Amino acid sequence: MDQAIFERLESNVRSYSRHFPAVFTKAKMSKMYSADGKEYLDFFNGAGALNYGHNNDFIRARIADYLLGDGITHGLDMFTEAKGEFFEAFEKYVMQPAGLEYKLLSCAPTGTNAVEAALKMARKAKHRRGVFSFAGGFHGMTLGSMAVTSSRSIRKGAHTGLPDVTFVPHPARFSGDALSYIEYLMTDEYSGVEKPAAIILETVQSEGGIVPVEGEFLRGLAELCAHEDVALIIDDIQVGCGRTGPFLSFTPFGVKPDFVCLSKSISGYGLPMSLVLIKPELDVFTPGEHNGTFRGNQLAFVGAKAALEYREQVDLGAKTADDEKFVQEFIRERILPMDERLVTRGRGMINGIDVDGLGRPDLSEKVVDLCFERGLVMERAGRDDCVLKIMPALTISREELKTGLEIVEASLKDCL
Amino acid sequence: MDQAIFERLESNVRSYSRHFPAVFTKAKMSKMYSADGKEYLDFFNGAGALNYGHNNDFIRARIADYLLGDGITHGLDMFTEAKGEFFEAFEKYVMQPAGLEYKLLSCAPTGTNAVEAALKMARKAKHRRGVFSFAGGFHGMTLGSMAVTSSRSIRKGAHTGLPDVTFVPHPARFSGDALSYIEYLMTDEYSGVEKPAAIILETVQSEGGIVPVEGEFLRGLAELCAHEDVALIIDDIQVGCGRTGPFLSFTPFGVKPDFVCLSKSISGYGLPMSLVLIKPELDVFTPGEHNGTFRGNQLAFVGAKAALEYREQVDLGAKTADDEKFVQEFIRERILPMDERLVTRGRGMINGIDVDGLGRPDLSEKVVDLCFERGLVMERAGRDDCVLKIMPALTISREELKTGLEIVEASLKDCL
Amino acid sequence: MDQAIFERLESNVRSYSRHFPAVFTKAKMSKMYSADGKEYLDFFNGAGALNYGHNNDFIRARIADYLLGDGITHGLDMFTEAKGEFFEAFEKYVMQPAGLEYKLLSCAPTGTNAVEAALKMARKAKHRRGVFSFAGGFHGMTLGSMAVTSSRSIRKGAHTGLPDVTFVPHPARFSGDALSYIEYLMTDEYSGVEKPAAIILETVQSEGGIVPVEGEFLRGLAELCAHEDVALIIDDIQVGCGRTGPFLSFTPFGVKPDFVCLSKSISGYGLPMSLVLIKPELDVFTPGEHNGTFRGNQLAFVGAKAALEYREQVDLGAKTADDEKFVQEFIRERILPMDERLVTRGRGMINGIDVDGLGRPDLSEKVVDLCFERGLVMERAGRDDCVLKIMPALTISREELKTGLEIVEASLKDCL
Amino acid sequence: MDQAIFERLESNVRSYSRHFPAVFTKAKMSKMYSADGKEYLDFFNGAGALNYGHNNDFIRARIADYLLGDGITHGLDMFTEAKGEFFEAFEKYVMQPAGLEYKLLSCAPTGTNAVEAALKMARKAKHRRGVFSFAGGFHGMTLGSMAVTSSRSIRKGAHTGLPDVTFVPHPARFSGDALSYIEYLMTDEYSGVEKPAAIILETVQSEGGIVPVEGEFLRGLAELCAHEDVALIIDDIQVGCGRTGPFLSFTPFGVKPDFVCLSKSISGYGLPMSLVLIKPELDVFTPGEHNGTFRGNQLAFVGAKAALEYREQVDLGAKTADDEKFVQEFIRERILPMDERLVTRGRGMINGIDVDGLGRPDLSEKVVDLCFERGLVMERAGRDDCVLKIMPALTISREELKTGLEIVEASLKDCL
């Protein structure tokens, strides 16, 4: 297999293959293998979909058993054993320990669909059309989720209107008091926008450049939303499923959002799946009001249950907290000193190195390309892709982690 | 496993489980099995996603091998062996025999995403915002595809604007000449709408009530689109993948659409996958302009390739043509005579029995419930769900097919 | 005064001055006078605003008295004697004889504002956002009225979205049954559009090319609207105020629209004024919900009352019926025979000669220019301005009428 | 004439008549007279349309001469002597002294139409759809100008979408640096909004509650717009025509906006008229691209020219500066000391007394009603109408001014 087949038949839209020009064949945990026999360390992690590593054995065993046992594969929204068992596990391992009560909506299996479902339900429940979203936010590529995505180039791609969304300033990029301004926009008769049905937030903006919000802001926002009867939607698609430590990124801050969107790593195995958590009183859809052919991807349910059990078994939360310290210390001690204009931001195992201050638009791309030559797959994020995005599997070994970070260090050094 | 877990934890939006209140555990070809040991014959076919039957052995073997061999599972839009091999098979088995040349876009793995991608690309390529769609059309549940879906109840669910779409009359429900009226809307200075970027069409409206268009209309539309530089998008999500006989539903009519959307049965195994076929000159996306985390669902690619080979091996096209005759004859001879107000429409192995003329809004639901009691799973479609939708797997045995049709016959008889 | 001042200071948007390149100074009844001493016969009639002729003495006397007597000039929506007297006269001369009961809304003094007010109120009263309008319809140049105007070039001028409007076919340009199709669009679950709040119609499309609807269609539409609880808005801005004979164009057909928009000739003197007639039960605005600084143009109220009295005094309705016969006979006998491809349409004193069939895009412009050289001011309308628009003051003398028509005849003959 | 005729026939939308329940008959300069023989002092000034007083003799003489001399009354956009002479006067008295060069567009004669025209032209010239407007801004009641008006109750009245407008914070109500935030919104890739075609601003928000912007902000905004190629539109409809002292409110601050909208007092006599000033390079309309039946209201042109000459003759600019001092001193010395929570804002002869801080929602209405009982007509503005709006004619005598202010003082005192 060479790349000619893709050049002949694949749409120009292909993107990652331009920076990682290998034909991948196999993968295991934090390693990827290409057809020409090379091995790559993975700091990219399927854009967040592989928190448990590639083809995690514990999870694979369950999926293989189910597959070979002719468990029903495609179930729409019918009752199935696999879905029921996943729901039970989710209640037991995720909701009960955090004191959360939600209804679960297994959507069409993409993150964007979960966002669309949450927005539709919030608008219906609140009888309002408007939604607030944050500058820097990314929520998906179908029109409903593009409408709450701030990137101009993505929005322009709609080539049609994206109505009824207002962007509010992100506290990390606003000279004033962002919370007060949001309150003003929600409440003032002359703000120019109606009170919204919902506000949607990532606790750490990922595509936006690895930008966390502080707990105080998050709590203030949750209080404001409660006071103003506005639904708070946490898009935990990229930084949920344990990425920041806890399974749901917001639980350490004591807030209980009205809706939570999950996808990416929820199946544990990189299989398409998404999930919306809904406060019971907001669960206002009538039967079939939102649907999708693949909303019952049973292999994903099997994987998702296995992943929750695996997480408990290996205490992945504690490991992530340890690894967070290691990564952030490495960056502080070995990366940032290379140039005082380098900046780091992150939480848990999603950390960024922002090279924007160096004023070299081509820099991040060069670093990523050098990393690839050295056998490391790593993505970028943020304005002009100026943030190197360090997001390995949560299961990565300390040695792999160190190796990867040293490749980043060396590649960056070569460019400075 | 009983149903209590779903009542406690699942969103009210669940729909099929209300008509098929069993907890399903296993499935094989045209049979589904529930936790309480019952067996069901499947005329529903995963809403069109299971053309090769549940857990088809031929396809399952390939998927299992790949899974157990640690083939890379999650690949985004990187080059992978599994994707490359699927592309080759698609070229060989689908495009070359039909004389078609397309670029392939493997989207986020839902039909709605394929529709959104095609609309975005058509709008970009044609530098226009407007899109035409047909009354009765259904294209998905995210905002972009809802915008081209005609059902009022679905559209209302958006709770926001769905701009830049104009509905045109479907020739099956229009007293005048639909094609002339569409031409007038596209070309007249006073039509009130701009010339559209694209027009989107199902060759057989499925959710719309099993309503085929004639070949002459389709050819006329394709000529009009070519003349007016409007992109013709065929949404073959439900009736492609062999449902009407040929792999692509439009090939018998000699048209070459600008875009074709595929999903549902494309993976052969009910796994989430979608695909957009794009005329090379319209492949105008820049890298990454449309994306999605699960656009590289490798198990689906493996299944999709296997399905194409299986199709050849068992000559599924010929079998479908045979079965079409059997089904349509059964309906004409044994169903329609029960009441002269009954109507049938269909093509290949998607056939409907329209009970609307009987003026009994509860009738179709009763029939479906009686069928379920008799061990048959069957869906409805159309206005007020008044069309019984007979859509078995293409691999169904003649005996199963006859059994199922007799259950429909008996259940309908009970209700008349 | 020469034209240099305009070339130096006036926006390029100026339009009529390009076809009538004279500097006008004075005018009286059907005559206009330019600075260079020339006299012009007026078949253009201020685009419909001068039904009583320029500077009609009867009306002028009243306005002058009021002006010189320091009657309040600018009254917003305060109570004023002049407004009260106009309301009384309107009730007496227009509403009571026709058996109509309406509430009167004196809008900001432009037709477009009356349309905007009617649309706003209809949407509020019916709790729906959608509005239907007819292909070929023209209703104004602010965004709300542009949204119900079908011309592509006008709509494109918005450079923003014009949401929530659906165009329906005009019966004069539709092979099928327009009324049935409108009913289908209003009522079918799969029509792709919600039931509208209102449908807006000109009984004779003027800018659309002098296209009348038949009484039967109008009655059918009114019945449909009543049955479906959709507001019927008659835009009588151009063909009301006696243009077709009766003061309100629709009264001969026995329909009672929910809203009627009037402007243009309503003040009797070409002064800015507009008026919305509202069925009392639909008068749902709260105080100030629609407003405008010049909604109390008292000189216009004074003129409007005088005009109604003048109309009675000279029995303008009967004269218009007579003149209609004369004009239409002249066209049939002396214009149409010049070329069998010529077509005429019209009602009352708005009549068009459609030269489209001759396939000469420049023809109508040449005719109008030749007419101007011969001392006749005349406008065009319709697609590519292919309709010569004969719309003199209703007060025109028979001799002037004949003179003007002969100029048209001669100019057209020169071009054929 | 009593009020019964209005109760029977006038739409509920009537508003001012509820607070000023008299039937007005005559008016002269700062006095209004009602049918029952009462006299009122006018601090309301036709909502800004009567800067020269009611029925100003100097202007009236010119209008009467023109009317009685059969000057053409209704001219559309044809060349007329009256329009040409007004253009010359406007160039001489307004543009040349301020060093301004503009093309003049005489719109349909309402302020809202001028705003719609400026927005359309800016969008066309800049090839962008978006427009920025300020929280608190008011620009009119047709959909295009409502879209840039911030009041929620007004916007809600549209009952349809108002797309492509983004509201930005007004510097007077924003804790951060408004100009920087606007720059961020215009330029940042992640701001969530495209770069706009234009930004529209009142130099003193009137309906918004008498809120001036500082010169520094205005200059900064003009520089930003120039740098970013965004059109700056000054809506000078209410505070232009000398209201703040100079004829155009922005000239003292040294900025040259791309578009200026004028209306209200432009005709000098309360006659409907509006005007858009356009930088020549942005004058991109094609002939007829924006139009309106009453765009050539000749009596208004005659009045407008006379008003400019009158303004020179009596040096109204100097008088306004004097009166500003008197009014503001009166407020500071006699009104504000009544309660420390009272606030005043204003510029020139538009000054507000904001009673919001007193937390009595009914207060302003009571004051206005008491004033009316004492023979003073005065309006309110701002959130919940909490600002008493002191806006007499610029021609008011010092004695009348003092009398009026003392009525305000006494009425407010009664309420405190």
XYZ file of N, CA and C in Angstrom, chain A residues 1 3 5-18 22-28 44 46 49 55 60 67-74 76-77 79-81 83-85 87-88 91 103-105 109-110 116 120 123-124 129 141-144 146 159-161 164 263-264 269-272 283 285 287-291 293-295 297, chain B residues 1 3 5-18 22-28 44 46 49 55 60 67-74 76-77 79-81 83-84 87-88 91 103-105 109-110 116 120 123-124 129 141-144 146 159-161 164 263-264 269-272 283 285 287-291 293-295 297:
495
model
N 0.860 -1.215 0.000
C 0.000 0.000 0.000
C 0.884 1.249 0.000
N 0.906 5.670 -1.022
C -0.006 6.809 -0.841
C -0.729 7.216 -2.122
N -2.945 5.787 -3.893
C -4.393 5.572 -3.872
C -5.115 6.765 -3.254
N -4.532 7.358 -2.232
C -5.173 8.501 -1.574
C -5.097 9.743 -2.455
N -3.949 9.898 -3.099
C -3.827 11.065 -3.980
C -4.826 10.968 -5.127
N -5.082 9.750 -5.578
C -6.010 9.593 -6.696
C -7.466 9.719 -6.257
N -7.790 9.181 -5.099
C -9.212 9.036 -4.764
C -9.704 9.872 -3.591
N -8.824 10.375 -2.745
C -9.341 11.029 -1.541
C -9.510 12.529 -1.758
N -10.561 13.052 -1.159
C -10.841 14.491 -1.256
C -9.672 15.312 -0.730
N -9.513 16.483 -1.316
C -8.483 17.430 -0.868
C -8.612 17.805 0.596
N -9.750 17.538 1.186
C -9.978 17.994 2.555
C -9.082 17.266 3.543
N -8.517 16.127 3.128
C -7.651 15.378 4.052
C -6.596 16.322 4.603
N -6.321 16.171 5.874
C -5.538 17.194 6.556
C -4.363 16.606 7.325
N -4.662 15.715 8.275
C -3.574 15.204 9.103
C -2.551 14.443 8.278
N -3.018 13.786 7.211
C -2.092 12.999 6.393
C -1.035 13.892 5.751
N -1.288 15.192 5.713
C -0.275 16.084 5.132
C 0.892 16.301 6.098
N 2.459 9.038 6.574
C 2.759 7.618 6.610
C 1.443 6.869 6.458
N 1.522 5.645 5.973
C 0.314 4.808 5.901
C 0.309 3.919 7.142
N -0.608 4.221 8.053
C -0.620 3.501 9.322
C -1.364 2.170 9.182
N -0.829 1.175 9.881
C -1.423 -0.159 9.771
C -1.875 -0.693 11.121
N -1.027 -0.627 12.097
C -1.356 -1.158 13.408
C -1.051 -0.119 14.482
N -1.592 -0.388 15.684
C -1.334 0.530 16.795
C -1.572 -0.223 18.090
N -0.840 0.175 19.122
C -1.024 -0.447 20.433
C -0.652 0.575 21.496
N -0.776 12.634 20.190
C -1.906 13.259 19.495
C -3.209 12.615 19.993
N -5.528 10.554 18.850
C -6.802 10.545 18.113
C -7.632 11.779 18.382
N -9.538 11.016 21.369
C -10.451 9.864 21.371
C -9.819 8.600 21.934
N -6.166 0.373 21.068
C -6.413 -1.073 21.175
C -6.067 -1.651 22.556
N -10.400 -4.289 24.531
C -10.498 -5.082 23.318
C -11.105 -6.465 23.593
N -18.425 -9.241 19.857
C -18.477 -9.385 18.397
C -18.577 -10.858 18.001
N -17.727 -11.646 18.594
C -17.696 -13.058 18.214
C -18.916 -13.804 18.733
N -19.539 -13.263 19.797
C -20.739 -13.890 20.352
C -22.024 -13.447 19.671
N -21.885 -12.697 18.579
C -23.058 -12.208 17.843
C -23.992 -11.360 18.697
N -23.392 -10.647 19.647
C -24.185 -9.605 20.302
C -24.716 -8.654 19.250
N -25.927 -8.150 19.454
C -26.499 -7.237 18.458
C -25.567 -6.033 18.278
N -25.287 -5.672 17.033
C -24.287 -4.629 16.751
C -24.927 -3.261 16.591
N -26.055 -3.273 15.933
C -26.692 -1.999 15.556
C -28.070 -1.958 16.195
N -30.061 1.149 17.102
C -30.831 2.399 17.146
C -31.097 2.754 18.594
N -32.319 3.192 18.918
C -32.568 3.501 20.334
C -33.468 2.440 20.973
N -34.054 -0.882 23.297
C -33.395 -1.383 24.506
C -32.435 -2.498 24.110
N -31.223 -2.431 24.598
C -30.297 -3.546 24.399
C -29.545 -3.777 25.703
N -29.107 -4.985 25.837
C -28.347 -5.359 27.021
C -27.083 -4.509 27.138
N -26.395 -1.542 26.003
C -26.658 -0.156 26.410
C -27.038 -0.103 27.871
N -27.901 -1.014 28.269
C -28.335 -1.027 29.665
C -27.161 -1.198 30.614
N -26.249 -2.097 30.270
C -25.090 -2.312 31.143
C -24.168 -1.102 31.172
N -25.208 1.998 30.793
C -25.899 2.995 31.620
C -25.661 2.719 33.111
N -25.798 1.461 33.486
C -25.573 1.102 34.892
C -24.164 1.456 35.352
N -23.742 5.200 35.690
C -24.365 5.680 36.921
C -23.460 5.372 38.124
N -30.276 12.365 33.059
C -30.796 11.456 32.053
C -29.743 11.351 30.952
N -29.682 10.193 30.321
C -28.643 9.944 29.327
C -29.253 9.849 27.935
N -28.648 10.576 27.025
C -29.091 10.520 25.635
C -27.926 10.038 24.795
N -23.358 9.182 16.759
C -22.090 8.993 17.458
C -20.982 9.945 17.072
N -21.253 11.230 17.118
C -20.196 12.216 16.910
C -20.404 13.316 17.926
N -25.359 19.479 19.026
C -26.629 19.857 18.377
C -27.822 19.428 19.236
N -30.539 21.976 20.896
C -31.957 21.860 20.556
C -32.804 21.706 21.817
N -32.899 24.956 23.898
C -33.775 25.962 23.285
C -35.242 25.599 23.497
N -35.534 24.316 23.370
C -36.929 23.906 23.575
C -37.337 24.105 25.030
N -34.507 31.292 21.579
C -33.708 30.864 20.435
C -32.217 31.132 20.614
N -18.645 20.667 13.528
C -18.607 21.083 12.139
C -19.937 20.899 11.404
N -21.019 20.616 12.095
C -22.326 20.697 11.452
C -22.907 22.061 11.809
N -23.912 22.508 11.078
C -24.263 23.928 11.184
C -24.614 24.371 12.595
N -25.302 23.520 13.352
C -25.687 23.917 14.702
C -24.490 24.098 15.607
N -21.278 24.478 14.473
C -20.448 25.536 13.880
C -20.927 26.908 14.347
N -21.033 29.013 4.554
C -21.595 29.637 3.348
C -23.115 29.806 3.467
N -23.581 29.994 4.681
C -24.986 30.309 4.937
C -25.019 30.960 6.318
N -26.201 31.414 6.727
C -26.313 32.077 8.024
C -26.171 31.102 9.186
N -28.680 33.346 15.657
C -29.122 33.175 17.040
C -28.018 32.763 18.001
N -18.047 12.677 24.144
C -17.827 11.882 22.944
C -16.356 11.460 22.961
N -15.702 11.458 21.857
C -14.273 11.120 21.718
C -13.915 9.855 22.501
N -12.337 3.038 23.130
C -11.599 2.293 22.103
C -11.528 3.070 20.787
N -11.898 4.331 20.834
C -11.880 5.115 19.601
C -13.045 4.824 18.685
N -14.063 4.135 19.208
C -15.236 3.868 18.379
C -16.197 5.051 18.453
N -16.904 5.311 17.372
C -17.827 6.455 17.361
C -18.928 6.316 18.409
N -35.308 17.359 30.343
C -35.381 16.270 29.350
C -36.715 16.343 28.604
N -37.495 16.447 25.217
C -37.768 15.929 23.873
C -38.958 14.966 23.910
N -40.643 11.622 22.005
C -40.005 10.456 21.403
C -39.606 10.704 19.947
N -38.354 10.467 19.635
C -37.879 10.602 18.267
C -37.585 12.016 17.820
N -37.729 12.992 18.723
C -37.540 14.383 18.304
C -36.105 14.653 17.852
N -35.181 13.907 18.377
C -33.818 13.939 17.835
C -33.438 12.487 17.598
N -32.826 12.197 16.475
C -32.482 10.800 16.239
C -31.251 10.672 15.367
N -29.218 7.249 12.848
C -29.155 5.815 12.566
C -28.181 5.061 13.463
N -27.071 5.735 13.834
C -26.024 5.016 14.567
C -26.009 5.364 16.049
N -27.160 5.791 16.572
C -27.165 6.180 17.985
C -27.097 4.979 18.916
N -24.677 2.275 18.800
C -23.467 1.579 18.360
C -23.022 0.662 19.502
N -31.352 -8.392 33.001
C -31.571 -7.012 32.504
C -33.054 -6.784 32.234
N -36.231 -3.607 31.877
C -36.310 -2.290 31.228
C -36.235 -1.128 32.214
N -33.893 -0.018 34.044
C -32.700 0.833 33.917
C -32.908 1.936 32.882
N -33.625 1.603 31.813
C -33.868 2.603 30.762
C -34.878 3.643 31.226
N -35.875 3.152 31.922
C -36.861 4.118 32.424
C -36.229 5.082 33.412
N -35.266 4.598 34.161
C -34.637 5.468 35.150
C -33.625 6.408 34.508
N -32.879 5.919 33.541
C -31.713 6.685 33.088
C -31.787 7.217 31.670
N -32.665 6.698 30.829
C -32.587 7.115 29.422
C -33.522 8.295 29.141
N -33.042 9.175 28.289
C -33.841 10.343 27.903
C -35.186 9.924 27.300
N -36.163 10.775 27.527
C -37.485 10.564 26.936
C -37.474 10.465 25.427
N -36.399 10.876 24.817
C -36.375 10.921 23.359
C -36.401 9.519 22.749
N -36.063 8.508 23.564
C -36.066 7.140 23.033
C -37.409 6.871 22.362
N -37.355 6.201 21.241
C -38.541 6.143 20.392
C -38.884 4.712 19.977
N -37.951 4.024 19.328
C -38.282 2.685 18.821
C -38.599 1.730 19.971
N -37.945 1.955 21.116
C -38.166 1.052 22.241
C -39.620 1.111 22.717
N -40.335 2.140 22.329
C -41.740 2.228 22.732
C -42.606 1.274 21.909
N -38.696 -4.721 23.862
C -37.945 -5.891 24.285
C -36.512 -5.445 24.500
N -35.776 -6.153 25.334
C -34.354 -5.867 25.500
C -33.595 -6.830 24.597
N -33.015 -6.293 23.540
C -32.358 -7.151 22.562
C -30.940 -7.481 23.006
N -30.546 -8.701 22.710
C -29.219 -9.143 23.144
C -28.355 -9.589 21.969
N -28.914 -10.428 21.129
C -28.133 -10.947 20.011
C -28.923 -10.786 18.718
N -28.216 -10.977 17.601
C -28.875 -10.879 16.299
C -28.039 -11.610 15.271
N -28.695 -12.162 14.282
C -27.971 -12.844 13.207
C -28.799 -12.737 11.939
N -37.130 -4.281 9.499
C -36.825 -2.879 9.819
C -35.397 -2.555 9.372
N -32.451 -1.981 10.792
C -31.629 -0.888 11.329
C -31.842 0.403 10.594
N -29.582 0.307 7.758
C -28.146 0.167 7.989
C -27.663 -1.269 7.913
N -24.768 -8.980 11.715
C -23.581 -9.797 12.015
C -23.277 -10.836 10.924
N -18.103 -10.224 9.324
C -17.642 -10.310 10.709
C -16.241 -10.898 10.802
N -9.547 -6.616 14.252
C -9.598 -6.230 15.667
C -8.571 -7.012 16.478
N -8.556 -8.301 16.266
C -7.665 -9.143 17.063
C -6.212 -8.960 16.636
N -6.000 -8.498 15.419
C -4.637 -8.290 14.931
C -4.099 -6.904 15.258
N -4.838 -6.143 16.083
C -4.420 -4.792 16.470
C -4.230 -3.857 15.290
N -5.034 -4.076 14.252
C -5.087 -3.059 13.215
C -5.490 -1.738 13.865
N -4.946 -0.640 13.353
C -5.269 0.662 13.951
C -6.786 0.880 13.866
N -7.393 1.287 14.967
C -8.850 1.383 15.042
C -9.346 2.780 14.699
N -8.612 3.759 15.155
C -9.066 5.151 15.051
C -8.015 5.922 14.274
N -8.613 9.077 12.230
C -8.908 10.419 11.707
C -8.772 10.397 10.187
N -8.153 11.423 9.611
C -8.007 11.365 8.151
C -6.560 11.087 7.752
N -3.575 8.571 6.510
C -3.544 7.421 5.602
C -3.531 6.152 6.435
N -4.407 5.222 6.105
C -4.324 3.910 6.745
C -4.549 2.848 5.683
N -4.013 1.706 5.978
C -4.151 0.583 5.069
C -5.626 0.237 4.861
N -8.306 2.077 5.110
C -9.006 3.052 4.276
C -8.585 2.908 2.817
N -7.289 2.761 2.606
C -6.788 2.619 1.238
C -7.411 1.412 0.543
N -10.982 2.167 -0.360
C -11.061 3.051 -1.530
C -10.847 2.248 -2.824
N -9.860 1.395 -2.801
C -9.593 0.573 -3.995
C -10.798 -0.295 -4.352
N -13.612 1.800 -5.766
C -13.336 2.168 -7.154
C -13.637 0.980 -8.076
N -14.151 11.844 -6.294
C -13.273 11.903 -5.139
C -14.095 11.441 -3.943
N -13.425 10.805 -2.986
C -14.128 10.231 -1.836
C -13.802 11.008 -0.572
N -14.845 11.364 0.145
C -14.660 12.052 1.421
C -15.271 11.184 2.510
N -18.981 9.929 10.933
C -19.671 8.711 10.486
C -21.179 8.705 10.706
N -21.856 9.714 10.209
C -23.311 9.721 10.251
C -23.793 10.289 8.932
N -24.312 17.435 5.395
C -23.745 18.748 5.728
C -22.486 19.023 4.897
N -22.080 22.070 2.232
C -21.021 23.068 2.409
C -20.151 23.161 1.155
N -22.049 24.755 -1.812
C -22.169 26.214 -1.645
C -20.847 26.904 -1.923
N -19.774 26.304 -1.448
C -18.473 26.922 -1.686
C -18.130 26.895 -3.170
N -25.519 30.778 -1.746
C -25.957 30.293 -0.428
C -27.178 29.393 -0.495
N -30.628 15.298 11.055
C -31.118 15.972 12.245
C -30.139 16.972 12.839
N -29.078 17.309 12.121
C -28.278 18.450 12.541
C -28.738 19.650 11.719
N -28.414 20.856 12.171
C -29.114 22.007 11.585
C -28.991 22.109 10.072
N -27.817 21.796 9.533
C -27.664 21.910 8.088
C -28.531 20.938 7.322
N -31.232 19.331 8.696
C -32.626 19.651 9.022
C -33.160 20.743 8.104
N -35.750 25.179 16.707
C -35.917 26.334 17.591
C -34.935 27.455 17.237
N -34.580 27.515 15.980
C -33.765 28.611 15.461
C -34.006 28.655 13.961
N -33.432 29.630 13.288
C -33.635 29.763 11.850
C -32.915 28.683 11.057
N -31.849 29.934 3.965
C -31.241 29.704 2.645
C -31.636 28.387 1.998
N -24.251 6.360 3.544
C -24.015 6.063 4.957
C -24.778 4.777 5.257
N -25.426 4.670 6.395
C -26.239 3.511 6.790
C -25.524 2.180 6.480
N -21.876 -3.598 8.194
C -22.026 -4.293 9.470
C -22.787 -3.432 10.490
N -23.371 -2.358 10.014
C -24.074 -1.478 10.948
C -23.152 -0.586 11.744
N -21.887 -0.510 11.327
C -20.960 0.372 12.042
C -21.065 1.787 11.489
N -20.872 2.779 12.337
C -21.001 4.171 11.888
C -19.980 4.502 10.803
N -14.296 19.414 -5.871
C -13.626 19.043 -4.612
C -12.809 20.232 -4.094
N -12.741 21.860 -1.037
C -12.359 22.115 0.358
C -10.841 22.282 0.463
N -7.580 21.780 3.071
C -7.332 20.742 4.074
C -7.960 21.093 5.435
N -8.732 20.167 5.950
C -9.333 20.352 7.274
C -10.574 21.213 7.287
N -11.028 21.689 6.137
C -12.169 22.615 6.126
C -13.437 21.942 6.653
N -13.534 20.648 6.499
C -14.604 19.896 7.168
C -13.910 18.739 7.869
N -14.292 18.469 9.099
C -13.614 17.375 9.780
C -14.521 16.713 10.806
N -13.938 13.823 14.473
C -13.030 12.922 15.184
C -13.106 11.479 14.684
N -14.301 11.056 14.288
C -14.469 9.641 13.942
C -14.543 9.405 12.439
N -13.949 10.322 11.671
C -14.029 10.148 10.222
C -13.136 9.026 9.725
N -13.065 5.635 10.964
C -13.494 4.470 11.738
C -13.044 3.217 10.991
